[in-house]
Amino acid sequence: MKKILMMMLAAATCATLQAGQDNLLLKFSTPGPDTYADGKTPVEDGECYALVWVKKGATFAGFSADGSVVDADSNAVICIVPFAEGGRCPLTTVEIDRVLADAYAGSGSFELHVLDTRDAEGKPKGEASLGVNASGAAQAFSLAVDSTGKVVQDQTVAGKKATLAATATALPPSIPQPKITNIKVENGVVTLTVKGTSSLLRYGVKSGDTPNDLAPLPLTAGVADGDDFGEIEIKVPVEKGGRFFKIGRAGLE
């Protein structure tokens, strides 16, 4: 069983010192198999799960590619844990300060999401701030409270169905537009040199006979991680006839 100790708000120091042993112990898990967008590939060991809060009357607006929430006024990330194992989230315990838990319980609900943080080699980055490709909701729930409205100390929430990480994350406005700076054809391989990429994203290729007829190539045909400071190279197989290429965010398969 995994455990994360949540940071306590400085403003609530006095309360937390008095209530440390009364903090909320929230346990969550998923039954699996949780998969990436193709619905077939189980999440890799070390993939991330995110526990988020949703304001009462609002809905979860999704994640940005940098791991933050799109709607910071109505949503908040409580924690993100890289604990996927065997295609699921094992039983994980999070300790949340009592003051925060009572505030959250009175103003909204919680959701658990599986993330896709894979790099160009298909391996999870293990940290959402390094880049999130997609997410999927695993479970929505409210915290149990006692007759006084105080959060019950020890609670367990178990997901009831497999989860699909198929909702693409939003792109922050700071993400640049990639540009192909060089094309080289050698030994049956087209090497595309690209500048203006972000380390938050994986980049893939669209190809077609005309600029208006471009289709995305599968990830197996060529994908590369972005680079905030330098150029990257993407290699794709040579196809018959002249081809046009465009670089963009890689797909989610």
PDB file of C-alpha atoms in Angstrom:
ATOM      1  CA  MET A   1       0.000   0.000   0.000  1.00  0.00           C
ATOM      2  CA  LYS A   2       1.344   3.383  -1.026  1.00  0.00           C
ATOM      3  CA  LYS A   3       1.157   6.539   1.043  1.00  0.00           C
ATOM      4  CA  ILE A   4       1.508  10.257   0.310  1.00  0.00           C
ATOM      5  CA  LEU A   5       1.699  12.899   3.027  1.00  0.00           C
ATOM      6  CA  MET A   6      -0.056  16.017   1.773  1.00  0.00           C
ATOM      7  CA  MET A   7       1.427  19.448   2.398  1.00  0.00           C
ATOM      8  CA  MET A   8      -0.408  21.412   5.083  1.00  0.00           C
ATOM      9  CA  LEU A   9      -1.388  24.992   4.402  1.00  0.00           C
ATOM     10  CA  ALA A  10       0.747  27.445   6.366  1.00  0.00           C
ATOM     11  CA  ALA A  11      -2.353  29.460   7.265  1.00  0.00           C
ATOM     12  CA  ALA A  12      -3.781  26.436   9.044  1.00  0.00           C
ATOM     13  CA  THR A  13      -0.685  25.633  11.121  1.00  0.00           C
ATOM     14  CA  CYS A  14      -2.347  26.009  14.513  1.00  0.00           C
ATOM     15  CA  ALA A  15      -5.297  23.855  13.558  1.00  0.00           C
ATOM     16  CA  THR A  16      -3.126  21.144  12.059  1.00  0.00           C
ATOM     17  CA  LEU A  17      -0.920  20.957  15.127  1.00  0.00           C
ATOM     18  CA  GLN A  18      -3.996  20.242  17.202  1.00  0.00           C
ATOM     19  CA  ALA A  19      -5.659  17.910  14.727  1.00  0.00           C
ATOM     20  CA  GLY A  20      -2.715  15.989  13.285  1.00  0.00           C
ATOM     21  CA  GLN A  21      -3.966  12.623  14.492  1.00  0.00           C
ATOM     22  CA  ASP A  22      -7.445  13.416  13.196  1.00  0.00           C
ATOM     23  CA  ASN A  23      -6.472  14.010   9.563  1.00  0.00           C
ATOM     24  CA  LEU A  24      -8.379  12.339   6.749  1.00  0.00           C
ATOM     25  CA  LEU A  25      -6.901   9.057   5.532  1.00  0.00           C
ATOM     26  CA  LEU A  26      -8.352   8.608   2.068  1.00  0.00           C
ATOM     27  CA  LYS A  27      -7.723   5.270   0.345  1.00  0.00           C
ATOM     28  CA  PHE A  28      -8.426   4.721  -3.349  1.00  0.00           C
ATOM     29  CA  SER A  29      -7.823   2.106  -6.024  1.00  0.00           C
ATOM     30  CA  THR A  30      -9.018   0.991  -9.460  1.00  0.00           C
ATOM     31  CA  PRO A  31      -9.893  -2.566 -10.539  1.00  0.00           C
ATOM     32  CA  GLY A  32      -8.181  -2.304 -13.933  1.00  0.00           C
ATOM     33  CA  PRO A  33      -7.219  -3.007 -16.521  1.00  0.00           C
ATOM     34  CA  ASP A  34      -6.843   0.745 -17.050  1.00  0.00           C
ATOM     35  CA  THR A  35      -5.654   1.483 -20.589  1.00  0.00           C
ATOM     36  CA  TYR A  36      -4.343   4.180 -22.856  1.00  0.00           C
ATOM     37  CA  ALA A  37      -6.481   5.667 -25.651  1.00  0.00           C
ATOM     38  CA  ASP A  38      -6.419   2.568 -27.862  1.00  0.00           C
ATOM     39  CA  GLY A  39      -8.389   0.684 -25.227  1.00  0.00           C
ATOM     40  CA  LYS A  40      -5.951  -2.211 -25.466  1.00  0.00           C
ATOM     41  CA  THR A  41      -2.624  -1.107 -24.016  1.00  0.00           C
ATOM     42  CA  PRO A  42      -2.622  -1.343 -20.191  1.00  0.00           C
ATOM     43  CA  VAL A  43      -1.131   1.627 -18.358  1.00  0.00           C
ATOM     44  CA  GLU A  44       2.556   1.081 -17.758  1.00  0.00           C
ATOM     45  CA  ASP A  45       3.927   0.517 -14.272  1.00  0.00           C
ATOM     46  CA  GLY A  46       4.773   3.923 -12.838  1.00  0.00           C
ATOM     47  CA  GLU A  47       1.995   5.718 -14.711  1.00  0.00           C
ATOM     48  CA  CYS A  48       0.237   8.512 -12.821  1.00  0.00           C
ATOM     49  CA  TYR A  49      -3.150   8.846 -11.171  1.00  0.00           C
ATOM     50  CA  ALA A  50      -4.553  12.231 -10.142  1.00  0.00           C
ATOM     51  CA  LEU A  51      -6.931  12.996  -7.307  1.00  0.00           C
ATOM     52  CA  VAL A  52      -8.828  16.208  -8.034  1.00  0.00           C
ATOM     53  CA  TRP A  53     -11.457  18.335  -6.316  1.00  0.00           C
ATOM     54  CA  VAL A  54     -14.479  19.686  -8.198  1.00  0.00           C
ATOM     55  CA  LYS A  55     -16.448  22.640  -6.843  1.00  0.00           C
ATOM     56  CA  LYS A  56     -20.117  22.031  -6.068  1.00  0.00           C
ATOM     57  CA  GLY A  57     -22.239  22.761  -9.140  1.00  0.00           C
ATOM     58  CA  ALA A  58     -19.236  22.615 -11.503  1.00  0.00           C
ATOM     59  CA  THR A  59     -17.764  19.860 -13.668  1.00  0.00           C
ATOM     60  CA  PHE A  60     -14.164  18.854 -14.145  1.00  0.00           C
ATOM     61  CA  ALA A  61     -12.827  20.838 -17.124  1.00  0.00           C
ATOM     62  CA  GLY A  62      -9.780  18.659 -17.723  1.00  0.00           C
ATOM     63  CA  PHE A  63      -6.014  18.909 -17.497  1.00  0.00           C
ATOM     64  CA  SER A  64      -3.509  21.024 -19.383  1.00  0.00           C
ATOM     65  CA  ALA A  65      -0.430  19.411 -20.890  1.00  0.00           C
ATOM     66  CA  ASP A  66       1.642  20.779 -17.993  1.00  0.00           C
ATOM     67  CA  GLY A  67      -0.398  18.778 -15.458  1.00  0.00           C
ATOM     68  CA  SER A  68      -2.386  21.731 -14.126  1.00  0.00           C
ATOM     69  CA  VAL A  69      -6.184  21.968 -14.265  1.00  0.00           C
ATOM     70  CA  VAL A  70      -7.888  23.969 -17.019  1.00  0.00           C
ATOM     71  CA  ASP A  71     -10.397  25.600 -14.645  1.00  0.00           C
ATOM     72  CA  ALA A  72      -8.432  26.602 -11.560  1.00  0.00           C
ATOM     73  CA  ASP A  73     -11.437  28.457 -10.107  1.00  0.00           C
ATOM     74  CA  SER A  74     -13.617  25.333  -9.869  1.00  0.00           C
ATOM     75  CA  ASN A  75     -11.091  22.478  -9.919  1.00  0.00           C
ATOM     76  CA  ALA A  76      -7.930  21.679  -7.967  1.00  0.00           C
ATOM     77  CA  VAL A  77      -5.337  18.921  -7.996  1.00  0.00           C
ATOM     78  CA  ILE A  78      -5.055  17.316  -4.562  1.00  0.00           C
ATOM     79  CA  CYS A  79      -2.232  14.950  -5.476  1.00  0.00           C
ATOM     80  CA  ILE A  80      -0.720  13.047  -8.391  1.00  0.00           C
ATOM     81  CA  VAL A  81       0.858   9.661  -7.700  1.00  0.00           C
ATOM     82  CA  PRO A  82       2.988   7.552 -10.120  1.00  0.00           C
ATOM     83  CA  PHE A  83       1.787   4.290  -8.615  1.00  0.00           C
ATOM     84  CA  ALA A  84       0.270   2.315 -11.519  1.00  0.00           C
ATOM     85  CA  GLU A  85       1.125  -1.348 -11.193  1.00  0.00           C
ATOM     86  CA  GLY A  86      -0.153  -4.289 -13.184  1.00  0.00           C
ATOM     87  CA  GLY A  87      -2.470  -2.092 -15.257  1.00  0.00           C
ATOM     88  CA  ARG A  88      -4.271  -0.533 -12.290  1.00  0.00           C
ATOM     89  CA  CYS A  89      -3.960   1.764  -9.303  1.00  0.00           C
ATOM     90  CA  PRO A  90      -3.241  -0.390  -6.239  1.00  0.00           C
ATOM     91  CA  LEU A  91      -4.711   0.592  -2.893  1.00  0.00           C
ATOM     92  CA  THR A  92      -3.181   3.992  -2.163  1.00  0.00           C
ATOM     93  CA  THR A  93      -3.532   6.052   1.010  1.00  0.00           C
ATOM     94  CA  VAL A  94      -3.419   9.844   1.011  1.00  0.00           C
ATOM     95  CA  GLU A  95      -3.339  11.843   4.241  1.00  0.00           C
ATOM     96  CA  ILE A  96      -5.149  15.169   3.929  1.00  0.00           C
ATOM     97  CA  ASP A  97      -5.086  17.822   6.609  1.00  0.00           C
ATOM     98  CA  ARG A  98      -8.355  17.916   8.576  1.00  0.00           C
ATOM     99  CA  VAL A  99      -8.987  21.614   7.938  1.00  0.00           C
ATOM    100  CA  LEU A 100      -8.607  21.133   4.187  1.00  0.00           C
ATOM    101  CA  ALA A 101     -10.676  17.943   4.157  1.00  0.00           C
ATOM    102  CA  ASP A 102     -13.607  19.612   5.939  1.00  0.00           C
ATOM    103  CA  ALA A 103     -13.432  22.573   3.555  1.00  0.00           C
ATOM    104  CA  TYR A 104     -13.339  20.360   0.481  1.00  0.00           C
ATOM    105  CA  ALA A 105     -16.169  18.141   1.727  1.00  0.00           C
ATOM    106  CA  GLY A 106     -18.395  21.146   2.296  1.00  0.00           C
ATOM    107  CA  SER A 107     -17.779  22.759  -1.061  1.00  0.00           C
ATOM    108  CA  GLY A 108     -17.500  19.985  -3.628  1.00  0.00           C
ATOM    109  CA  SER A 109     -16.577  16.429  -4.484  1.00  0.00           C
ATOM    110  CA  PHE A 110     -13.581  14.394  -5.597  1.00  0.00           C
ATOM    111  CA  GLU A 111     -12.604  12.553  -8.766  1.00  0.00           C
ATOM    112  CA  LEU A 112      -9.828  10.088  -9.505  1.00  0.00           C
ATOM    113  CA  HIS A 113      -8.267  10.193 -12.995  1.00  0.00           C
ATOM    114  CA  VAL A 114      -5.703   8.072 -14.796  1.00  0.00           C
ATOM    115  CA  LEU A 115      -3.118  10.022 -16.810  1.00  0.00           C
ATOM    116  CA  ASP A 116      -1.081   9.285 -19.921  1.00  0.00           C
ATOM    117  CA  THR A 117       2.404  10.701 -19.327  1.00  0.00           C
ATOM    118  CA  ARG A 118       4.249   8.513 -21.834  1.00  0.00           C
ATOM    119  CA  ASP A 119       7.254   9.856 -23.700  1.00  0.00           C
ATOM    120  CA  ALA A 120       8.238   9.079 -27.288  1.00  0.00           C
ATOM    121  CA  GLU A 121       9.510   5.653 -26.213  1.00  0.00           C
ATOM    122  CA  GLY A 122       6.190   4.810 -24.576  1.00  0.00           C
ATOM    123  CA  LYS A 123       7.457   5.052 -20.999  1.00  0.00           C
ATOM    124  CA  PRO A 124       5.672   7.090 -18.291  1.00  0.00           C
ATOM    125  CA  LYS A 125       7.537  10.180 -17.176  1.00  0.00           C
ATOM    126  CA  GLY A 126       6.386   9.588 -13.608  1.00  0.00           C
ATOM    127  CA  GLU A 127       5.740  13.290 -13.041  1.00  0.00           C
ATOM    128  CA  ALA A 128       2.763  15.109 -14.532  1.00  0.00           C
ATOM    129  CA  SER A 129       4.534  18.478 -14.663  1.00  0.00           C
ATOM    130  CA  LEU A 130       6.845  16.987 -17.311  1.00  0.00           C
ATOM    131  CA  GLY A 131       3.926  16.539 -19.675  1.00  0.00           C
ATOM    132  CA  VAL A 132       0.494  14.884 -19.800  1.00  0.00           C
ATOM    133  CA  ASN A 133      -0.872  13.578 -23.093  1.00  0.00           C
ATOM    134  CA  ALA A 134      -4.348  12.559 -21.960  1.00  0.00           C
ATOM    135  CA  SER A 135      -6.513  11.560 -19.014  1.00  0.00           C
ATOM    136  CA  GLY A 136      -9.605   9.563 -18.121  1.00  0.00           C
ATOM    137  CA  ALA A 137     -12.010   9.666 -15.180  1.00  0.00           C
ATOM    138  CA  ALA A 138     -11.877   6.563 -13.013  1.00  0.00           C
ATOM    139  CA  GLN A 139     -14.238   7.424 -10.165  1.00  0.00           C
ATOM    140  CA  ALA A 140     -16.272  10.346  -8.787  1.00  0.00           C
ATOM    141  CA  PHE A 141     -17.206  10.436  -5.111  1.00  0.00           C
ATOM    142  CA  SER A 142     -18.102  12.608  -2.149  1.00  0.00           C
ATOM    143  CA  LEU A 143     -16.485  12.391   1.260  1.00  0.00           C
ATOM    144  CA  ALA A 144     -18.544  10.877   4.062  1.00  0.00           C
ATOM    145  CA  VAL A 145     -19.282  13.229   6.960  1.00  0.00           C
ATOM    146  CA  ASP A 146     -20.643  12.629  10.451  1.00  0.00           C
ATOM    147  CA  SER A 147     -23.709  14.210  12.060  1.00  0.00           C
ATOM    148  CA  THR A 148     -21.777  17.400  12.777  1.00  0.00           C
ATOM    149  CA  GLY A 149     -20.628  17.774   9.181  1.00  0.00           C
ATOM    150  CA  LYS A 150     -17.085  16.756  10.002  1.00  0.00           C
ATOM    151  CA  VAL A 151     -15.291  14.464   7.578  1.00  0.00           C
ATOM    152  CA  VAL A 152     -15.049  10.849   8.708  1.00  0.00           C
ATOM    153  CA  GLN A 153     -11.387  10.132   9.379  1.00  0.00           C
ATOM    154  CA  ASP A 154     -10.790   6.867   7.490  1.00  0.00           C
ATOM    155  CA  GLN A 155     -12.447   6.373   4.085  1.00  0.00           C
ATOM    156  CA  THR A 156     -11.938   3.962   1.200  1.00  0.00           C
ATOM    157  CA  VAL A 157     -13.101   4.456  -2.390  1.00  0.00           C
ATOM    158  CA  ALA A 158     -12.731   1.669  -4.949  1.00  0.00           C
ATOM    159  CA  GLY A 159     -13.284   2.222  -8.658  1.00  0.00           C
ATOM    160  CA  LYS A 160     -15.857  -0.055 -10.251  1.00  0.00           C
ATOM    161  CA  LYS A 161     -14.783  -0.128 -13.887  1.00  0.00           C
ATOM    162  CA  ALA A 162     -11.747  -0.056 -16.147  1.00  0.00           C
ATOM    163  CA  THR A 163     -10.569   3.432 -17.090  1.00  0.00           C
ATOM    164  CA  LEU A 164      -9.576   4.785 -20.499  1.00  0.00           C
ATOM    165  CA  ALA A 165      -7.048   7.660 -20.758  1.00  0.00           C
ATOM    166  CA  ALA A 166      -8.446   9.040 -24.000  1.00  0.00           C
ATOM    167  CA  THR A 167      -9.217  12.730 -23.353  1.00  0.00           C
ATOM    168  CA  ALA A 168      -6.405  14.837 -24.795  1.00  0.00           C
ATOM    169  CA  THR A 169      -5.040  17.529 -22.511  1.00  0.00           C
ATOM    170  CA  ALA A 170      -5.378  21.200 -23.362  1.00  0.00           C
ATOM    171  CA  LEU A 171      -2.374  23.065 -24.723  1.00  0.00           C
ATOM    172  CA  PRO A 172      -1.097  26.009 -22.651  1.00  0.00           C
ATOM    173  CA  PRO A 173      -0.957  29.276 -24.644  1.00  0.00           C
ATOM    174  CA  SER A 174       2.840  29.273 -24.307  1.00  0.00           C
ATOM    175  CA  ILE A 175       3.223  26.207 -26.553  1.00  0.00           C
ATOM    176  CA  PRO A 176       5.049  27.301 -29.765  1.00  0.00           C
ATOM    177  CA  GLN A 177       4.154  26.309 -33.320  1.00  0.00           C
ATOM    178  CA  PRO A 178       6.648  23.720 -34.629  1.00  0.00           C
ATOM    179  CA  LYS A 179       8.394  24.343 -37.944  1.00  0.00           C
ATOM    180  CA  ILE A 180      10.264  21.946 -40.228  1.00  0.00           C
ATOM    181  CA  THR A 181      13.716  23.379 -40.937  1.00  0.00           C
ATOM    182  CA  ASN A 182      15.245  20.535 -42.971  1.00  0.00           C
ATOM    183  CA  ILE A 183      14.248  17.345 -44.795  1.00  0.00           C
ATOM    184  CA  LYS A 184      16.763  14.615 -45.603  1.00  0.00           C
ATOM    185  CA  VAL A 185      16.058  11.359 -47.459  1.00  0.00           C
ATOM    186  CA  GLU A 186      18.553   8.546 -46.973  1.00  0.00           C
ATOM    187  CA  ASN A 187      18.403   4.743 -47.014  1.00  0.00           C
ATOM    188  CA  GLY A 188      14.635   4.622 -47.205  1.00  0.00           C
ATOM    189  CA  VAL A 189      14.135   7.032 -44.305  1.00  0.00           C
ATOM    190  CA  VAL A 190      12.939  10.630 -44.277  1.00  0.00           C
ATOM    191  CA  THR A 191      14.525  12.654 -41.460  1.00  0.00           C
ATOM    192  CA  LEU A 192      12.618  15.800 -40.540  1.00  0.00           C
ATOM    193  CA  THR A 193      14.440  18.426 -38.477  1.00  0.00           C
ATOM    194  CA  VAL A 194      12.038  20.536 -36.428  1.00  0.00           C
ATOM    195  CA  LYS A 195      12.357  23.638 -34.265  1.00  0.00           C
ATOM    196  CA  GLY A 196       9.839  25.328 -31.984  1.00  0.00           C
ATOM    197  CA  THR A 197       8.735  22.343 -29.907  1.00  0.00           C
ATOM    198  CA  SER A 198       7.829  21.927 -26.235  1.00  0.00           C
ATOM    199  CA  SER A 199       9.190  19.319 -23.831  1.00  0.00           C
ATOM    200  CA  LEU A 200       5.615  18.843 -22.594  1.00  0.00           C
ATOM    201  CA  LEU A 201       4.572  17.157 -25.845  1.00  0.00           C
ATOM    202  CA  ARG A 202       5.314  14.240 -28.127  1.00  0.00           C
ATOM    203  CA  TYR A 203       5.457  15.191 -31.799  1.00  0.00           C
ATOM    204  CA  GLY A 204       4.326  13.181 -34.787  1.00  0.00           C
ATOM    205  CA  VAL A 205       3.959  13.584 -38.541  1.00  0.00           C
ATOM    206  CA  LYS A 206       1.058  14.205 -40.914  1.00  0.00           C
ATOM    207  CA  SER A 207       1.716  13.185 -44.503  1.00  0.00           C
ATOM    208  CA  GLY A 208      -0.142  13.411 -47.804  1.00  0.00           C
ATOM    209  CA  ASP A 209      -0.004  13.939 -51.561  1.00  0.00           C
ATOM    210  CA  THR A 210      -1.075  17.579 -51.221  1.00  0.00           C
ATOM    211  CA  PRO A 211      -0.900  20.172 -48.418  1.00  0.00           C
ATOM    212  CA  ASN A 212      -4.679  19.920 -48.064  1.00  0.00           C
ATOM    213  CA  ASP A 213      -4.738  16.132 -47.810  1.00  0.00           C
ATOM    214  CA  LEU A 214      -2.596  15.306 -44.806  1.00  0.00           C
ATOM    215  CA  ALA A 215      -3.288  12.321 -42.576  1.00  0.00           C
ATOM    216  CA  PRO A 216      -1.534  11.561 -39.274  1.00  0.00           C
ATOM    217  CA  LEU A 217       1.014   8.768 -39.433  1.00  0.00           C
ATOM    218  CA  PRO A 218       0.829   6.164 -36.636  1.00  0.00           C
ATOM    219  CA  LEU A 219       3.171   6.560 -33.689  1.00  0.00           C
ATOM    220  CA  THR A 220       5.122   3.561 -34.922  1.00  0.00           C
ATOM    221  CA  ALA A 221       6.034   5.514 -38.058  1.00  0.00           C
ATOM    222  CA  GLY A 222       7.877   8.228 -36.181  1.00  0.00           C
ATOM    223  CA  VAL A 223       7.520  10.253 -32.996  1.00  0.00           C
ATOM    224  CA  ALA A 224       9.874  12.352 -30.866  1.00  0.00           C
ATOM    225  CA  ASP A 225       9.784  14.244 -27.598  1.00  0.00           C
ATOM    226  CA  GLY A 226       9.815  18.019 -27.845  1.00  0.00           C
ATOM    227  CA  ASP A 227      12.757  20.179 -26.800  1.00  0.00           C
ATOM    228  CA  ASP A 228      12.292  23.652 -25.311  1.00  0.00           C
ATOM    229  CA  PHE A 229      15.726  24.849 -26.401  1.00  0.00           C
ATOM    230  CA  GLY A 230      16.908  22.942 -29.465  1.00  0.00           C
ATOM    231  CA  GLU A 231      15.791  21.155 -32.603  1.00  0.00           C
ATOM    232  CA  ILE A 232      14.457  17.614 -32.760  1.00  0.00           C
ATOM    233  CA  GLU A 233      14.501  14.974 -35.469  1.00  0.00           C
ATOM    234  CA  ILE A 234      11.628  12.720 -36.503  1.00  0.00           C
ATOM    235  CA  LYS A 235      12.291   9.803 -38.820  1.00  0.00           C
ATOM    236  CA  VAL A 236       9.553   8.272 -41.005  1.00  0.00           C
ATOM    237  CA  PRO A 237       9.675   5.670 -43.791  1.00  0.00           C
ATOM    238  CA  VAL A 238       9.959   6.872 -47.399  1.00  0.00           C
ATOM    239  CA  GLU A 239       6.714   6.526 -49.387  1.00  0.00           C
ATOM    240  CA  LYS A 240       6.341   6.360 -53.146  1.00  0.00           C
ATOM    241  CA  GLY A 241       5.879   9.666 -54.960  1.00  0.00           C
ATOM    242  CA  GLY A 242       6.309  13.166 -53.594  1.00  0.00           C
ATOM    243  CA  ARG A 243       4.917  13.752 -50.120  1.00  0.00           C
ATOM    244  CA  PHE A 244       4.062  16.775 -48.040  1.00  0.00           C
ATOM    245  CA  PHE A 245       4.740  16.735 -44.303  1.00  0.00           C
ATOM    246  CA  LYS A 246       3.460  18.641 -41.304  1.00  0.00           C
ATOM    247  CA  ILE A 247       4.606  18.333 -37.695  1.00  0.00           C
ATOM    248  CA  GLY A 248       2.200  18.490 -34.796  1.00  0.00           C
ATOM    249  CA  ARG A 249       1.254  16.934 -31.512  1.00  0.00           C
ATOM    250  CA  ALA A 250       1.386  13.147 -31.733  1.00  0.00           C
ATOM    251  CA  GLY A 251      -1.795  11.116 -31.432  1.00  0.00           C
ATOM    252  CA  LEU A 252      -2.941   9.160 -28.404  1.00  0.00           C
ATOM    253  CA  GLU A 253      -2.873   5.558 -29.627  1.00  0.00           C
TER     254      GLU A 253
END
